[in-house]
Short mmCIF file of C-alpha atoms in Angstrom, two decimals:
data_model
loop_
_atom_site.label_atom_id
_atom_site.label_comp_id
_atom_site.label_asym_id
_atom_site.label_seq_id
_atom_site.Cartn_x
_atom_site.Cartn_y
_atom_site.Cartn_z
CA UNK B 118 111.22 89.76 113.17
CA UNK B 119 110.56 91.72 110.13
CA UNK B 120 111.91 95.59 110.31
CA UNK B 121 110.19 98.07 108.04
CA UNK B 122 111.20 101.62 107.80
CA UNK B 123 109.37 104.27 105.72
CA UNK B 124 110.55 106.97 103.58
CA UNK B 125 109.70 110.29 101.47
CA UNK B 126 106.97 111.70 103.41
CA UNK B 127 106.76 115.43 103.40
CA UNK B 128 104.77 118.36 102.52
CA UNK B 129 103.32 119.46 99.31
CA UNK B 130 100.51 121.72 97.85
CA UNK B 131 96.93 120.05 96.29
CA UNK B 132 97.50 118.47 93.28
CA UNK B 133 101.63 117.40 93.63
CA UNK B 134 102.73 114.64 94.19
CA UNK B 135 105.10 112.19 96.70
CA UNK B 136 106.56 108.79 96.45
CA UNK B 137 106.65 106.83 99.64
CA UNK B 138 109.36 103.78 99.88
CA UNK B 139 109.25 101.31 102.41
CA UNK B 140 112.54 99.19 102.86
CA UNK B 141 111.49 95.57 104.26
CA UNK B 142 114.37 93.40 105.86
CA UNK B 143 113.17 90.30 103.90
CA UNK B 144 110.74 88.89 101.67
CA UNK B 145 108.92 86.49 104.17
CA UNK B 146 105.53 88.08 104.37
CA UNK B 147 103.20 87.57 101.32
CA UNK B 148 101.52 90.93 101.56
CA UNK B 149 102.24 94.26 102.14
CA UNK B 150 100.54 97.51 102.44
CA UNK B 151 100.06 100.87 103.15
CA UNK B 152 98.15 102.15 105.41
CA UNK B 153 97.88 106.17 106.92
CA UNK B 154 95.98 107.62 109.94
CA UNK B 155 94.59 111.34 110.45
CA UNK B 156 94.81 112.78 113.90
CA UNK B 157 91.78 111.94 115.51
CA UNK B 158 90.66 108.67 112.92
CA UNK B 159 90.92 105.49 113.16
CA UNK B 160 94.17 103.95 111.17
CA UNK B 161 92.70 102.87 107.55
CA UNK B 162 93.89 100.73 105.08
CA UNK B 163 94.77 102.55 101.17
CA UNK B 164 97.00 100.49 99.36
CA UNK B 165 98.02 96.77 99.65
CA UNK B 166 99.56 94.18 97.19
CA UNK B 167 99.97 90.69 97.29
CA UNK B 168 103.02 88.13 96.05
CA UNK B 169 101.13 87.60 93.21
CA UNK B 170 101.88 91.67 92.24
CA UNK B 171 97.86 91.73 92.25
CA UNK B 172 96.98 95.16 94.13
CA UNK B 173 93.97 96.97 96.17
CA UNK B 174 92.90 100.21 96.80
CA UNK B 175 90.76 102.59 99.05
CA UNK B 176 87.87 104.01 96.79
CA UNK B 177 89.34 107.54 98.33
CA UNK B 178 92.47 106.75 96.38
CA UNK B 179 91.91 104.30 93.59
CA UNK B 180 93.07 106.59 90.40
CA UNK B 181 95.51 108.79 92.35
CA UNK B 182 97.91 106.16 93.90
CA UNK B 183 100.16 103.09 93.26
CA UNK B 184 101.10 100.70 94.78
CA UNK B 185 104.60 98.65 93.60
CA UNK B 186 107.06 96.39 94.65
CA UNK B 187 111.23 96.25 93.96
CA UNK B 188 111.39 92.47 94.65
CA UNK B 189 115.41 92.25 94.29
CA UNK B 190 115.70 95.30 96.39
CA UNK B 191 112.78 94.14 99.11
CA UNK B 192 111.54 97.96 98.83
CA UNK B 193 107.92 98.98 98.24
CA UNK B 194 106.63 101.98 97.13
CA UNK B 195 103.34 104.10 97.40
CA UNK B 196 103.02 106.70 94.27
CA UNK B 197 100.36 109.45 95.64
CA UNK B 198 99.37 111.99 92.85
CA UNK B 199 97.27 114.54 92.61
CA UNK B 200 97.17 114.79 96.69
CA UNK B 201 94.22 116.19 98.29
CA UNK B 202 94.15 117.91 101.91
CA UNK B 203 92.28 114.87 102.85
CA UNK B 204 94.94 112.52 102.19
CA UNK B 205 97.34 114.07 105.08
CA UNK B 206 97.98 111.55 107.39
CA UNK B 207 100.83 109.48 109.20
CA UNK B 208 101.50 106.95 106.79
CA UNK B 209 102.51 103.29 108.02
CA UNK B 210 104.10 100.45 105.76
CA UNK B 211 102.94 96.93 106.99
CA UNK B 212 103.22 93.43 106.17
CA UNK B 213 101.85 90.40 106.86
CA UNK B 214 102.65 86.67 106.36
CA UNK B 215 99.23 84.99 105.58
CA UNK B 216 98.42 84.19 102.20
CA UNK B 217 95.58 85.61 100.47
CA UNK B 218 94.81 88.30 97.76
CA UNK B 219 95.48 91.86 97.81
CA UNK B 220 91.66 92.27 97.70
CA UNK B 221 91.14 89.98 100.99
CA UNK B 222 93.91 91.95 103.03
CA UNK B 223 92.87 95.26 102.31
CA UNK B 224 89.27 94.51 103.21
CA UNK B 225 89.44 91.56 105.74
CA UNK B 226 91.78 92.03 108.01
CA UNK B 227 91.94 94.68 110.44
CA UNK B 228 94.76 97.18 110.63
CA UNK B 229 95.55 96.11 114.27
CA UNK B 230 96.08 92.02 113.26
CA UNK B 231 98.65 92.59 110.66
CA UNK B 232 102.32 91.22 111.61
CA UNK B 233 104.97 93.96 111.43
CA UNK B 234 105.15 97.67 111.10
CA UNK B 235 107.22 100.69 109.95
CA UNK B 236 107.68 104.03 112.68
CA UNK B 237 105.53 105.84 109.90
CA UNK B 238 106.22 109.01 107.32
CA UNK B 239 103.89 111.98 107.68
CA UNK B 240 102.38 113.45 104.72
CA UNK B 241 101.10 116.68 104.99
CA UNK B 242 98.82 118.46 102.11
CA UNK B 243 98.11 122.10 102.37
CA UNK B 244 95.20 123.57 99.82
#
């Protein structure tokens, strides 16, 4: 059983910025992501890279946010810049063990068949 547990949520004003970390108890799943949910929506994929270190992003993101990896330390990481009201959400780390490209995961499979998941970090961004 992997454990994930998020940190560095918080609040901030439009246009700072936050750095999510996500410690993962090993390295056995091949991808892993980021993914947030509004109250009231439908949880949605924004960042996900694969063991290659090739990533994918939500087109509501792409330019604003990275996604990285600390292999030695098993920690991954979600830079969010120049935050939006928009982009508050609950914020969930995930991982999966099937191989395929970041590209594939972030656009092929559902939020609800990935393996393992963190407790989630809320983000909250005021205008």
């Amino acid at each position: 059983q992997v454990q994930l547990v998020e940190s560095g949520g918080g609040s901030v004003q439009a246009g700072g910025s936050l750095r999510l970390s996500c410690a993962v108890s090993d390295n056995t799943c091949r991808i892993l992501g980021w993914f947030r949910q509004a109250p009231g929506k439908e949880r949605e994929g924004v960042a996900v890279i694969d063991s290659d270190g090739r990533s994918s992003y939500a087109d509501s993101v792409q330019g604003r946010f990275t996604i990285s990896q600390d292999n030695a330390k098993n920690t991954l990481f979600l830079q969010m810049n120049n935050l939006k009201p928009e982009d508050t959400a609950m914020y969930y780390c995930a991982a999966d063990r099937r191989k395929m490209t970041a590209f594939q995961a972030l656009r092929d499979i559902p939020w609800w068949l990935w393996d393992y998941w963190g407790q989630g970090t809320q983000v909250t961004v005021s205008s």
